[in-house]
PDB file of C-alpha atoms in Angstrom:
ATOM      1  CA  UNK N  13      49.193  33.394  25.609  1.00 55.00           C
ATOM      2  CA  UNK N  14      51.460  30.709  24.522  1.00 68.00           C
ATOM      3  CA  UNK N  15      50.538  28.736  21.391  1.00 80.00           C
ATOM      4  CA  UNK N  16      49.798  25.344  20.861  1.00 87.00           C
ATOM      5  CA  UNK N  17      51.178  23.087  18.140  1.00 91.00           C
ATOM      6  CA  UNK N  18      49.031  20.462  16.174  1.00 91.00           C
ATOM      7  CA  UNK N  19      51.212  17.910  17.594  1.00 92.00           C
ATOM      8  CA  UNK N  20      50.572  18.803  21.184  1.00 93.00           C
ATOM      9  CA  UNK N  21      46.730  18.960  20.492  1.00 94.00           C
ATOM     10  CA  UNK N  22      46.818  15.784  18.910  1.00 93.00           C
ATOM     11  CA  UNK N  23      48.900  14.511  21.927  1.00 93.00           C
ATOM     12  CA  UNK N  24      46.160  15.819  24.413  1.00 94.00           C
ATOM     13  CA  UNK N  25      43.394  14.264  22.414  1.00 95.00           C
ATOM     14  CA  UNK N  26      44.867  10.803  22.236  1.00 94.00           C
ATOM     15  CA  UNK N  27      45.318  11.136  25.880  1.00 94.00           C
ATOM     16  CA  UNK N  28      41.793  11.940  26.639  1.00 96.00           C
ATOM     17  CA  UNK N  29      40.502   9.672  24.495  1.00 96.00           C
ATOM     18  CA  UNK N  30      42.792   6.534  26.229  1.00 95.00           C
ATOM     19  CA  UNK N  31      41.143   7.594  29.302  1.00 96.00           C
ATOM     20  CA  UNK N  32      37.723   6.952  27.827  1.00 97.00           C
ATOM     21  CA  UNK N  33      38.695   3.409  26.917  1.00 96.00           C
ATOM     22  CA  UNK N  34      39.931   4.324  23.019  1.00 96.00           C
ATOM     23  CA  UNK N  35      43.452   2.329  21.885  1.00 94.00           C
ATOM     24  CA  UNK N  36      45.426   3.890  19.674  1.00 87.00           C
ATOM     25  CA  UNK N  37      48.784   1.713  18.486  1.00 80.00           C
ATOM     26  CA  UNK N  38      52.157   3.641  17.725  1.00 70.00           C
ATOM     27  CA  UNK N  39      51.156   4.007  14.190  1.00 67.00           C
ATOM     28  CA  UNK N  40      47.273   4.462  13.111  1.00 68.00           C
ATOM     29  CA  UNK N  41      44.133   5.596  13.982  1.00 84.00           C
ATOM     30  CA  UNK N  42      42.419   5.335  17.376  1.00 94.00           C
ATOM     31  CA  UNK N  43      39.474   2.499  17.634  1.00 96.00           C
ATOM     32  CA  UNK N  44      37.013   1.058  20.167  1.00 97.00           C
ATOM     33  CA  UNK N  45      36.836  -2.477  20.760  1.00 96.00           C
ATOM     34  CA  UNK N  46      33.908  -3.927  19.935  1.00 97.00           C
ATOM     35  CA  UNK N  47      34.138  -7.675  19.094  1.00 96.00           C
ATOM     36  CA  UNK N  48      36.513  -9.940  16.810  1.00 95.00           C
ATOM     37  CA  UNK N  49      35.223  -8.691  14.110  1.00 97.00           C
ATOM     38  CA  UNK N  50      33.793  -5.011  14.305  1.00 98.00           C
ATOM     39  CA  UNK N  51      36.113  -1.623  15.804  1.00 98.00           C
ATOM     40  CA  UNK N  52      34.779   1.530  16.324  1.00 98.00           C
ATOM     41  CA  UNK N  53      37.124   3.883  14.517  1.00 97.00           C
ATOM     42  CA  UNK N  54      37.707   7.406  14.975  1.00 97.00           C
ATOM     43  CA  UNK N  55      40.038   9.710  12.880  1.00 95.00           C
ATOM     44  CA  UNK N  56      41.201  13.300  13.714  1.00 95.00           C
ATOM     45  CA  UNK N  57      41.893  15.754  11.199  1.00 95.00           C
ATOM     46  CA  UNK N  58      43.578  18.580  12.203  1.00 95.00           C
ATOM     47  CA  UNK N  59      44.148  21.793  10.844  1.00 94.00           C
ATOM     48  CA  UNK N  60      47.182  24.355  12.278  1.00 89.00           C
ATOM     49  CA  UNK N  61      46.393  27.833  12.149  1.00 90.00           C
ATOM     50  CA  UNK N  62      48.653  30.752  12.983  1.00 86.00           C
ATOM     51  CA  UNK N  63      46.812  31.515  16.504  1.00 87.00           C
ATOM     52  CA  UNK N  64      44.831  28.094  16.735  1.00 90.00           C
ATOM     53  CA  UNK N  65      44.631  24.050  15.814  1.00 94.00           C
ATOM     54  CA  UNK N  66      41.072  22.943  14.580  1.00 96.00           C
ATOM     55  CA  UNK N  67      40.103  19.491  14.950  1.00 97.00           C
ATOM     56  CA  UNK N  68      37.396  17.710  13.043  1.00 96.00           C
ATOM     57  CA  UNK N  69      36.954  14.157  14.311  1.00 96.00           C
ATOM     58  CA  UNK N  70      35.642  11.459  12.197  1.00 96.00           C
ATOM     59  CA  UNK N  71      34.085   8.132  13.145  1.00 96.00           C
ATOM     60  CA  UNK N  72      33.342   5.066  11.532  1.00 96.00           C
ATOM     61  CA  UNK N  73      33.445   1.010  11.703  1.00 97.00           C
ATOM     62  CA  UNK N  74      36.688  -0.909  10.910  1.00 97.00           C
ATOM     63  CA  UNK N  75      35.598  -4.723  10.070  1.00 98.00           C
ATOM     64  CA  UNK N  76      38.770  -6.163  10.543  1.00 98.00           C
ATOM     65  CA  UNK N  77      37.898  -9.661   8.116  1.00 97.00           C
ATOM     66  CA  UNK N  78      37.243  -7.115   5.391  1.00 97.00           C
ATOM     67  CA  UNK N  79      40.282  -5.013   5.678  1.00 97.00           C
ATOM     68  CA  UNK N  80      42.609  -7.979   6.291  1.00 97.00           C
ATOM     69  CA  UNK N  81      41.443  -9.314   3.000  1.00 96.00           C
ATOM     70  CA  UNK N  82      41.749  -6.115   1.111  1.00 96.00           C
ATOM     71  CA  UNK N  83      45.540  -5.548   2.586  1.00 95.00           C
ATOM     72  CA  UNK N  84      46.014  -9.205   1.350  1.00 95.00           C
ATOM     73  CA  UNK N  85      44.905  -8.425  -2.015  1.00 94.00           C
ATOM     74  CA  UNK N  86      46.927  -5.166  -2.186  1.00 93.00           C
ATOM     75  CA  UNK N  87      50.038  -6.978  -1.000  1.00 93.00           C
ATOM     76  CA  UNK N  88      50.013  -4.776   2.299  1.00 94.00           C
ATOM     77  CA  UNK N  89      50.686  -5.380   5.973  1.00 93.00           C
ATOM     78  CA  UNK N  90      47.327  -5.287   7.905  1.00 94.00           C
ATOM     79  CA  UNK N  91      47.304  -3.081  10.539  1.00 93.00           C
ATOM     80  CA  UNK N  92      44.763  -3.099  13.311  1.00 93.00           C
ATOM     81  CA  UNK N  93      42.180  -0.105  13.110  1.00 93.00           C
ATOM     82  CA  UNK N  94      43.787   1.965  10.746  1.00 92.00           C
ATOM     83  CA  UNK N  95      41.599   2.483   8.271  1.00 93.00           C
ATOM     84  CA  UNK N  96      37.855   2.666   8.671  1.00 95.00           C
ATOM     85  CA  UNK N  97      35.898   0.508   6.330  1.00 95.00           C
ATOM     86  CA  UNK N  98      33.057   3.286   6.357  1.00 94.00           C
ATOM     87  CA  UNK N  99      33.596   6.640   7.609  1.00 93.00           C
ATOM     88  CA  UNK N 100      31.173  10.020   8.449  1.00 94.00           C
ATOM     89  CA  UNK N 101      31.779  13.316  10.416  1.00 95.00           C
ATOM     90  CA  UNK N 102      30.777  13.413  14.053  1.00 96.00           C
ATOM     91  CA  UNK N 103      28.592  16.304  13.139  1.00 95.00           C
ATOM     92  CA  UNK N 104      26.608  14.059  11.039  1.00 95.00           C
ATOM     93  CA  UNK N 105      25.618  12.415  14.885  1.00 95.00           C
ATOM     94  CA  UNK N 106      25.986  15.279  16.973  1.00 94.00           C
ATOM     95  CA  UNK N 107      24.975  18.111  14.562  1.00 92.00           C
ATOM     96  CA  UNK N 108      24.760  20.564  17.929  1.00 93.00           C
ATOM     97  CA  UNK N 109      28.065  20.139  19.292  1.00 94.00           C
ATOM     98  CA  UNK N 110      30.226  23.371  18.608  1.00 94.00           C
ATOM     99  CA  UNK N 111      33.269  23.144  16.760  1.00 94.00           C
ATOM    100  CA  UNK N 112      36.716  22.064  18.968  1.00 96.00           C
ATOM    101  CA  UNK N 113      39.224  24.532  18.595  1.00 95.00           C
ATOM    102  CA  UNK N 114      42.702  24.726  20.657  1.00 95.00           C
ATOM    103  CA  UNK N 115      43.837  28.191  21.527  1.00 90.00           C
ATOM    104  CA  UNK N 116      46.970  28.079  23.691  1.00 82.00           C
ATOM    105  CA  UNK N 117      48.287  25.474  25.904  1.00 81.00           C
ATOM    106  CA  UNK N 118      46.322  26.267  29.150  1.00 80.00           C
ATOM    107  CA  UNK N 119      42.925  25.685  27.934  1.00 90.00           C
ATOM    108  CA  UNK N 120      43.729  22.742  25.776  1.00 94.00           C
ATOM    109  CA  UNK N 121      43.313  19.921  27.859  1.00 94.00           C
ATOM    110  CA  UNK N 122      39.892  20.814  28.779  1.00 95.00           C
ATOM    111  CA  UNK N 123      39.189  21.193  24.794  1.00 96.00           C
ATOM    112  CA  UNK N 124      40.755  17.562  24.896  1.00 96.00           C
ATOM    113  CA  UNK N 125      38.587  16.293  27.470  1.00 97.00           C
ATOM    114  CA  UNK N 126      35.456  17.520  25.940  1.00 97.00           C
ATOM    115  CA  UNK N 127      36.374  16.148  22.378  1.00 97.00           C
ATOM    116  CA  UNK N 128      36.879  12.768  24.194  1.00 97.00           C
ATOM    117  CA  UNK N 129      33.644  13.281  26.146  1.00 97.00           C
ATOM    118  CA  UNK N 130      31.336  14.218  23.007  1.00 97.00           C
ATOM    119  CA  UNK N 131      33.091  11.198  21.034  1.00 98.00           C
ATOM    120  CA  UNK N 132      32.572   8.490  23.916  1.00 98.00           C
ATOM    121  CA  UNK N 133      28.634   9.854  24.367  1.00 97.00           C
ATOM    122  CA  UNK N 134      27.769  10.256  20.640  1.00 97.00           C
ATOM    123  CA  UNK N 135      30.229   7.650  18.999  1.00 97.00           C
ATOM    124  CA  UNK N 136      30.088   4.602  21.072  1.00 98.00           C
ATOM    125  CA  UNK N 137      26.171   4.039  20.930  1.00 98.00           C
ATOM    126  CA  UNK N 138      26.685   4.623  17.101  1.00 98.00           C
ATOM    127  CA  UNK N 139      29.524   1.927  17.010  1.00 98.00           C
ATOM    128  CA  UNK N 140      27.060  -0.362  18.851  1.00 98.00           C
ATOM    129  CA  UNK N 141      24.405   0.391  16.412  1.00 97.00           C
ATOM    130  CA  UNK N 142      26.561  -0.079  13.323  1.00 97.00           C
ATOM    131  CA  UNK N 143      28.580  -3.096  14.232  1.00 97.00           C
ATOM    132  CA  UNK N 144      26.636  -5.220  11.637  1.00 96.00           C
ATOM    133  CA  UNK N 145      27.585  -6.397   8.154  1.00 98.00           C
ATOM    134  CA  UNK N 146      24.220  -5.653   6.347  1.00 97.00           C
ATOM    135  CA  UNK N 147      24.321  -2.061   8.024  1.00 97.00           C
ATOM    136  CA  UNK N 148      27.620  -1.138   6.698  1.00 96.00           C
ATOM    137  CA  UNK N 149      27.050  -3.117   3.686  1.00 96.00           C
ATOM    138  CA  UNK N 150      24.113  -0.334   2.753  1.00 94.00           C
ATOM    139  CA  UNK N 151      26.023   2.540   3.640  1.00 93.00           C
ATOM    140  CA  UNK N 152      28.928   1.732   1.671  1.00 93.00           C
ATOM    141  CA  UNK N 153      26.501   0.929  -1.422  1.00 91.00           C
ATOM    142  CA  UNK N 154      25.397   4.472  -0.621  1.00 85.00           C
ATOM    143  CA  UNK N 155      28.770   5.812  -1.051  1.00 71.00           C
ATOM    144  CA  UNK N 156      29.045   4.335  -4.674  1.00 61.00           C
ATOM    145  CA  UNK N 157      26.307   7.410  -5.698  1.00 48.00           C
ATOM    146  CA  UNK N 158      27.490  10.273  -3.277  1.00 51.00           C
ATOM    147  CA  UNK N 159      31.488   9.957  -3.661  1.00 46.00           C
ATOM    148  CA  UNK N 160      32.062   7.773  -6.427  1.00 52.00           C
ATOM    149  CA  UNK N 161      32.238   4.942  -3.969  1.00 61.00           C
ATOM    150  CA  UNK N 162      34.808   2.473  -2.460  1.00 85.00           C
ATOM    151  CA  UNK N 163      33.302  -0.662  -4.441  1.00 91.00           C
ATOM    152  CA  UNK N 164      36.643  -2.870  -3.115  1.00 93.00           C
ATOM    153  CA  UNK N 165      35.489  -2.385   0.513  1.00 94.00           C
ATOM    154  CA  UNK N 166      31.466  -3.442  -0.420  1.00 95.00           C
ATOM    155  CA  UNK N 167      32.723  -6.315  -2.618  1.00 96.00           C
ATOM    156  CA  UNK N 168      34.957  -7.673   0.322  1.00 97.00           C
ATOM    157  CA  UNK N 169      32.249  -6.873   2.607  1.00 97.00           C
ATOM    158  CA  UNK N 170      29.927  -9.241   0.500  1.00 97.00           C
ATOM    159  CA  UNK N 171      32.327 -12.111   0.458  1.00 97.00           C
ATOM    160  CA  UNK N 172      32.569 -11.919   4.274  1.00 97.00           C
ATOM    161  CA  UNK N 173      28.817 -12.421   4.220  1.00 97.00           C
ATOM    162  CA  UNK N 174      29.063 -15.640   2.264  1.00 95.00           C
ATOM    163  CA  UNK N 175      27.440 -13.761  -0.673  1.00 96.00           C
ATOM    164  CA  UNK N 176      30.008 -14.777  -3.600  1.00 96.00           C
ATOM    165  CA  UNK N 177      28.137 -14.423  -6.467  1.00 96.00           C
ATOM    166  CA  UNK N 178      26.915 -10.897  -5.524  1.00 97.00           C
ATOM    167  CA  UNK N 179      30.482 -10.027  -4.758  1.00 97.00           C
ATOM    168  CA  UNK N 180      31.843 -11.155  -8.395  1.00 96.00           C
ATOM    169  CA  UNK N 181      28.728  -9.617 -10.052  1.00 96.00           C
ATOM    170  CA  UNK N 182      29.309  -6.326  -8.434  1.00 96.00           C
ATOM    171  CA  UNK N 183      32.993  -5.954  -9.087  1.00 95.00           C
ATOM    172  CA  UNK N 184      32.754  -7.078 -12.737  1.00 95.00           C
ATOM    173  CA  UNK N 185      29.996  -4.181 -13.231  1.00 94.00           C
ATOM    174  CA  UNK N 186      31.918  -1.650 -11.348  1.00 92.00           C
ATOM    175  CA  UNK N 187      35.414  -2.837 -13.637  1.00 93.00           C
ATOM    176  CA  UNK N 188      33.302  -2.508 -16.569  1.00 94.00           C
ATOM    177  CA  UNK N 189      31.692   1.012 -15.472  1.00 91.00           C
ATOM    178  CA  UNK N 190      35.238   2.413 -14.580  1.00 90.00           C
ATOM    179  CA  UNK N 191      36.358   1.123 -18.029  1.00 93.00           C
ATOM    180  CA  UNK N 192      34.020   2.303 -19.758  1.00 94.00           C
ATOM    181  CA  UNK N 193      34.316   6.184 -18.111  1.00 89.00           C
ATOM    182  CA  UNK N 194      38.141   5.852 -18.387  1.00 91.00           C
ATOM    183  CA  UNK N 195      37.981   6.470 -14.441  1.00 87.00           C
ATOM    184  CA  UNK N 196      40.989   7.779 -12.871  1.00 88.00           C
ATOM    185  CA  UNK N 197      40.899   5.508 -10.355  1.00 86.00           C
ATOM    186  CA  UNK N 198      41.431   2.195 -13.004  1.00 89.00           C
ATOM    187  CA  UNK N 199      44.946   1.822 -12.579  1.00 90.00           C
ATOM    188  CA  UNK N 200      44.614   1.050  -8.866  1.00 88.00           C
ATOM    189  CA  UNK N 201      40.832  -0.565  -9.367  1.00 90.00           C
ATOM    190  CA  UNK N 202      41.491  -3.081 -12.195  1.00 93.00           C
ATOM    191  CA  UNK N 203      44.502  -5.208 -10.821  1.00 93.00           C
ATOM    192  CA  UNK N 204      42.964  -5.337  -7.380  1.00 94.00           C
ATOM    193  CA  UNK N 205      39.417  -6.630  -9.111  1.00 94.00           C
ATOM    194  CA  UNK N 206      41.270  -9.082 -10.903  1.00 94.00           C
ATOM    195  CA  UNK N 207      43.075 -10.395  -7.794  1.00 95.00           C
ATOM    196  CA  UNK N 208      39.608 -10.691  -6.170  1.00 95.00           C
ATOM    197  CA  UNK N 209      38.025 -12.633  -8.743  1.00 95.00           C
ATOM    198  CA  UNK N 210      40.855 -15.067  -8.758  1.00 94.00           C
ATOM    199  CA  UNK N 211      40.674 -15.147  -4.981  1.00 91.00           C
ATOM    200  CA  UNK N 212      36.692 -16.086  -5.588  1.00 92.00           C
ATOM    201  CA  UNK N 213      37.623 -18.476  -8.352  1.00 88.00           C
ATOM    202  CA  UNK N 214      39.822 -20.358  -5.874  1.00 79.00           C
ATOM    203  CA  UNK N 215      36.911 -20.616  -3.466  1.00 65.00           C
ATOM    204  CA  UNK N 216      35.080 -21.979  -5.967  1.00 60.00           C
ATOM    205  CA  UNK N 217      37.489 -24.693  -6.322  1.00 55.00           C
ATOM    206  CA  UNK N 218      37.407 -25.605  -2.583  1.00 55.00           C
TER     207      UNK N 218
END
């Protein structure tokens, strides 16, 4: 049985997802158009093994204004749908679905079609329920204690919601916390925080 490569498995998944209505730019992750501000996001964690390829899908929400602002503050080019604002493993919304294993070229197309169908069935309704600033902010704040958080996304989400004072207080508190703990994230987070606080000060002067 001819082996399947990681690249071929990913190509088949992209094709199957495209047939369901997902978009994948030349570079970046796949996304589902919701509205001008929110995209459903799909990431594929691909593991290549000697006899098979295993794919673990992740789903999430990409908030366009939030990720645009973060990219600007980091002096990076914004790429639509490239990074999720918040994400989780597909298994959290579809716990009984068997894992996606690609063994051989012959069966790989069917497995890719199954992956796309499951993502469409479970992820699209999840996208629609979570395309909301307050819902995503709550998820981001929950990440604070689970994984150390991604506070830049929480703070910029607050800004997008018009909660400027809350964002300022939150980012200052996180910066103080990181400094006290000598966090390994501090060399990155400190300049980002200072850039965001300066940006918010400019907002106050308008």
